[in-house]
Every structure is written in C-alpha cells, then in structure tokens.
Tab-separated table of C-alpha atoms in Angstrom:
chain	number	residue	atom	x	y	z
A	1	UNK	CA	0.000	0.000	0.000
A	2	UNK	CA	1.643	3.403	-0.994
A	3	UNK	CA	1.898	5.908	1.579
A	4	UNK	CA	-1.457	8.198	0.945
A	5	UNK	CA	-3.135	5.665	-0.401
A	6	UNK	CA	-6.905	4.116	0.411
A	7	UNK	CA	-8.331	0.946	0.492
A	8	UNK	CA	-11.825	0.028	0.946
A	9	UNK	CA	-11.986	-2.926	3.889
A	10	UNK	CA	-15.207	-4.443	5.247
A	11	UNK	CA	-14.993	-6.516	8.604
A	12	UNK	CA	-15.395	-9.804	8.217
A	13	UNK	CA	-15.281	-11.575	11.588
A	14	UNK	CA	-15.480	-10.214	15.089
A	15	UNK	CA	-12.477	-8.561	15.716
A	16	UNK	CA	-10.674	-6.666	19.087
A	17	UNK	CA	-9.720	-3.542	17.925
A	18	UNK	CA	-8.548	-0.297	19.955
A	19	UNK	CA	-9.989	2.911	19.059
A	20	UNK	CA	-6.869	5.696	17.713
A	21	UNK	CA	-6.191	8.104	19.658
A	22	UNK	CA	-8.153	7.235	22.919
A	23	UNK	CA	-6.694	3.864	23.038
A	24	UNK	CA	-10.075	2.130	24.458
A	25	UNK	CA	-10.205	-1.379	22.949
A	26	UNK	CA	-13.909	-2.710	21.241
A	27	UNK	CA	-15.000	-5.250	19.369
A	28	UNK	CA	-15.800	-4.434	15.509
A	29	UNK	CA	-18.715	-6.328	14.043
A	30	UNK	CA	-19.027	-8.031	10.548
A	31	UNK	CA	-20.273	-5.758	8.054
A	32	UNK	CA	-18.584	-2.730	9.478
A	33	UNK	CA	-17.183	-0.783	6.290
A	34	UNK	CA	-14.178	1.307	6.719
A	35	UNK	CA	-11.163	2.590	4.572
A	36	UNK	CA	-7.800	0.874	5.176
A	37	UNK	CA	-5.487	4.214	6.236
A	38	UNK	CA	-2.253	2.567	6.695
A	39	UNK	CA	-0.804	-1.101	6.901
A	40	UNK	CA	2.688	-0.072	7.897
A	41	UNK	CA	4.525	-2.417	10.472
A	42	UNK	CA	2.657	-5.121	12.573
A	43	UNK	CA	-0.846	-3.229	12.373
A	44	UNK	CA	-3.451	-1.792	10.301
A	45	UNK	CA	-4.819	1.084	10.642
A	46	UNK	CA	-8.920	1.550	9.601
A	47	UNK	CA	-10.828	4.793	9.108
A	48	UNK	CA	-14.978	3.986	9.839
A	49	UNK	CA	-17.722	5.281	11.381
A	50	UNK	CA	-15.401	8.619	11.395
A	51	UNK	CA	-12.895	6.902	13.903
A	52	UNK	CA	-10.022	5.616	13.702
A	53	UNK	CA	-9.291	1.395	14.633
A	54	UNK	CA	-5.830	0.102	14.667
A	55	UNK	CA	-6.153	-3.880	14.523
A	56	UNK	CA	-3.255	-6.224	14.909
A	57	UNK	CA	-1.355	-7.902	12.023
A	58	UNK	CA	-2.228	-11.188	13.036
A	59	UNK	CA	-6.242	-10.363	12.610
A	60	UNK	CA	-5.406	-9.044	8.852
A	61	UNK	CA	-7.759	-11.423	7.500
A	62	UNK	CA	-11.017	-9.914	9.706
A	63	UNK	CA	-10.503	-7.105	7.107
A	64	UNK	CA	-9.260	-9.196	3.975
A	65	UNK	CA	-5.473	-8.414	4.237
A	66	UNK	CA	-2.631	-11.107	4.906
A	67	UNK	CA	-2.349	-12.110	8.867
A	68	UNK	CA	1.399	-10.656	9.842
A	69	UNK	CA	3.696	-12.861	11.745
A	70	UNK	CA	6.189	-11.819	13.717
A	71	UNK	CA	9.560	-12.556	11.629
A	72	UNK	CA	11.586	-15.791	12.451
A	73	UNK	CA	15.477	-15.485	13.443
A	74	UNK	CA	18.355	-17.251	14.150
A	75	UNK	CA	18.015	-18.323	17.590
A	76	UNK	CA	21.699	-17.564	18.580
A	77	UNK	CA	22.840	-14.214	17.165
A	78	UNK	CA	26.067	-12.553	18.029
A	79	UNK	CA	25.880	-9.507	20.488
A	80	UNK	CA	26.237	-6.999	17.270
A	81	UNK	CA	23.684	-8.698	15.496
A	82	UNK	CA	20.832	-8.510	18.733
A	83	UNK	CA	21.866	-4.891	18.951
A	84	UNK	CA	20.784	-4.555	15.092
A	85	UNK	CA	17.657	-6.609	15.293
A	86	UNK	CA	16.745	-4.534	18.391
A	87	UNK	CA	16.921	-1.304	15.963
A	88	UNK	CA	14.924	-3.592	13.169
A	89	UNK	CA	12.147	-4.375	15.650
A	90	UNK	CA	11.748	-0.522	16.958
A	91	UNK	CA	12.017	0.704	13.259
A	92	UNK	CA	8.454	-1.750	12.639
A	93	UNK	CA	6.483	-0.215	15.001
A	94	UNK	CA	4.466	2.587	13.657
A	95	UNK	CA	2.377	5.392	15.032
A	96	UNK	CA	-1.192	4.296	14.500
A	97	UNK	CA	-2.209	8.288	12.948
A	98	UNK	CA	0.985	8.820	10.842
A	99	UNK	CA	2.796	6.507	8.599
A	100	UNK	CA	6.235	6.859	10.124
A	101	UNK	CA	7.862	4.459	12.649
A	102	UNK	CA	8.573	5.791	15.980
A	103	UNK	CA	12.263	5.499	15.337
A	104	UNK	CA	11.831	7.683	12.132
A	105	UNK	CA	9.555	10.023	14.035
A	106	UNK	CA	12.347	10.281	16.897
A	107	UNK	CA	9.984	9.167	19.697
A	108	UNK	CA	12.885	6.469	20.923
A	109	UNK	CA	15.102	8.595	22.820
A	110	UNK	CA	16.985	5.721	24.552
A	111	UNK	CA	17.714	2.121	24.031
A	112	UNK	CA	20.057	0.470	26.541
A	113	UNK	CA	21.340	-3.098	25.916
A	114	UNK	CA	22.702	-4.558	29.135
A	115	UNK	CA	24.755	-7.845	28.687
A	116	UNK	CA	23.811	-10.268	32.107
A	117	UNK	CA	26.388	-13.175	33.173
A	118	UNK	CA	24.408	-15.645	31.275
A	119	UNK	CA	24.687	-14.345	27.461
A	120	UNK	CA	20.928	-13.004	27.363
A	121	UNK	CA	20.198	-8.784	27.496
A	122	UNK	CA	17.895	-6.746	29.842
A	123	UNK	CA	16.480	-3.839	27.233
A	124	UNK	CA	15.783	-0.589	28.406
A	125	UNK	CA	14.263	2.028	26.121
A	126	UNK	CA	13.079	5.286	26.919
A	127	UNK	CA	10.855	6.721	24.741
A	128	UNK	CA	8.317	9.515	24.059
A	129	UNK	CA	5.066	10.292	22.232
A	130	UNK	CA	3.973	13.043	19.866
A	131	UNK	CA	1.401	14.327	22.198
A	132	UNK	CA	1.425	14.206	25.934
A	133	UNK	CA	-2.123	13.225	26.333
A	134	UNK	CA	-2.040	10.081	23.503
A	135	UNK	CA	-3.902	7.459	24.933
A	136	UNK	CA	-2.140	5.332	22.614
A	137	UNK	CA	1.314	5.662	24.699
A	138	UNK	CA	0.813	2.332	26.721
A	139	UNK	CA	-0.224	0.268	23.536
A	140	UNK	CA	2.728	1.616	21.990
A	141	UNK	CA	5.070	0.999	24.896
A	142	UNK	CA	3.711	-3.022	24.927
A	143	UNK	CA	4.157	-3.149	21.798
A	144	UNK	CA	7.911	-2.754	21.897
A	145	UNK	CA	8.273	-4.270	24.764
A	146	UNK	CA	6.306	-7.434	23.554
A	147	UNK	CA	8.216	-7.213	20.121
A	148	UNK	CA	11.708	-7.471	21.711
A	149	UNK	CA	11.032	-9.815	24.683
A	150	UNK	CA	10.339	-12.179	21.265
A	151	UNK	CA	13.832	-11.781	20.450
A	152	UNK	CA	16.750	-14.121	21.151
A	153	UNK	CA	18.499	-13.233	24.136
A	154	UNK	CA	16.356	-10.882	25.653
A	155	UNK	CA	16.043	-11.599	29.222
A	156	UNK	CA	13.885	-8.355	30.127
A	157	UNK	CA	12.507	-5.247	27.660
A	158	UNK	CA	11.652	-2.416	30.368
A	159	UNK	CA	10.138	0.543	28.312
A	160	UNK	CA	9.861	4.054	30.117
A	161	UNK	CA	7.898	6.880	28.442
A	162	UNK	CA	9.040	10.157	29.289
A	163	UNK	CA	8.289	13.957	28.096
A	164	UNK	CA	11.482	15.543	28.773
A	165	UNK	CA	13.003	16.618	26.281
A	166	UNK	CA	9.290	17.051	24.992
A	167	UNK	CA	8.482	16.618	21.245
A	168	UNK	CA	8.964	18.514	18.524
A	169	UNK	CA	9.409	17.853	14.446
A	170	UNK	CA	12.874	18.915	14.866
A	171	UNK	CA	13.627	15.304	16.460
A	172	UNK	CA	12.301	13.696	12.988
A	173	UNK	CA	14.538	12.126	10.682
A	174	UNK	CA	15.030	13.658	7.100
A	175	UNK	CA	13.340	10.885	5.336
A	176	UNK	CA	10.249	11.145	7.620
A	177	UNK	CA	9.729	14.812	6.877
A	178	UNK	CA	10.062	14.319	2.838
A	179	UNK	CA	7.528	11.784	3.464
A	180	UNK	CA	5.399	13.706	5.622
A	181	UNK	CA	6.077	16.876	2.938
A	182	UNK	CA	7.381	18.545	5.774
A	183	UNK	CA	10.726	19.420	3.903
C-alpha cells in the first residue's frame, strides 16, 4: 500500500480492535465498512464510522489483508547482530495516525542493551510520544516491549515513556519529513 493511499476494507469476523487516539479497545462487528489508512509495520490502521481502529497484524484477514507474523530469526545471534535486530524491531512499530515508525519520528530517545552473566540482554528504552495526552502511549510501549522480549536473548525489555526533552518535528529524521512533505 503506498503511503497516501486508500483501500476500501469491510470486517469480516469479530475482531478486538482499539480505538486511535483514545486507546479504548472494542469489538468491531461483521459488516462494518471502513477505509484501510495505513498497513505499515505489525498493524493496520482503519478509518470507519469517522474513527479511527488500529487492529493487529495477526487479525489481517477480519478485514481481507494477509495475517502478519512476527519474523523468524536465528536463535543464537552474536551480540552486534541482537543490537541490530533490536533497531529492526523498533524501526516496525508505527504510530497508529501517521505513517512513520517511531524510530523515524524520533519518539525512541533511549535504548540500553545490558549484557547479564548468562549471554541473554535486559532492554531498556526510553521513549516519548507526539502528544502528551495520547492514549495510545501504553499500547505503543507493549508493543515494543512485547516485540523485543520475542527476540533471542532478551532476558527483560523495560520501556519508560518520558516527556522531557518534549516533542517537537525537529527530532524527525530527514526521510520522515520528505515523506510527511514537511521538507
């Protein structure tokens, strides 16, 4: 799906879906018609009823798109490579109203990888949101968490969201802006 793009969806099952920004989850019923905003990362995004739904990747087929699965890795990687797959996973995770990852739109301000005795990692990542008041921060917060505990050597993913420095466009990359025709 190009950035911009629509895509009429219909519901097609019974499906647990959280409501963008407030974060409140629902069920959506069969028959519900919507337009597919953006399928970006591990989610969709669905504009109906004038609000927006962001549903999982794995329940792509209650809307007629392909279920998402989490990608499969080696299940020993070398200290460099976790560090790189740590920056893969955070790059996948997109904010549910704009098409950018929160690595492109500067939200992860932190991400400490912290080697215990044993070989495995305890992750910490401090991160922020583009408005204080999102209700989405706690969805997006278990989502990384959940995203990295799935990865090799991860002992513990302990995700802090802060406001200080607060945000501002500034902290976007380059390639988000041209996207965003903010450049």
């Amino acid at each position: 799906m190009k950035p911009g793009a629509r895509e009429a969806v219909a519901v097609r099952r019974q499906v647990r879906a959280q409501q963008v920004p407030s974060g409140d989850w629902y069920l959506l019923e069969p028959g519900l018609e919507g337009v597919l905003t953006q399928a970006l990362g591990s989610s969709y995004t669905v504009l109906a009823d004038g609000l927006l739904w962001r549903i999982d990747g794995s329940d792509g087929d209650a809307i007629g798109m392909p279920c998402r699965e989490a990608a499969r890795r080696p299940t020993e990687p070398s200290d460099e490579e976790l560090q790189r797959w740590v920056w893969e996973e955070l790059g996948e995770i997109y904010d549910p109203e704009i098409p950018c990852s929160i690595v492109e739109l500067g939200l992860v301000y932190r991400c400490d990888l912290r080697r215990q005795d044993d070989g495995r990692f305890d992750l910490r990542i401090e991160m922020t949101l583009t408005a204080a008041g999102c209700g989405m921060g706690r969805q997006l917060a278990d989502e990384v968490a959940e995203r990295l505990l799935a990865l090799p050597r991860v002992a513990r993913a302990e995700v802090d969201v802060v406001f200080d420095p607060p945000w501002n466009r500034s902290m976007m990359s380059e390639a988000a802006r041209l996207s965003l025709g903010l450049l």
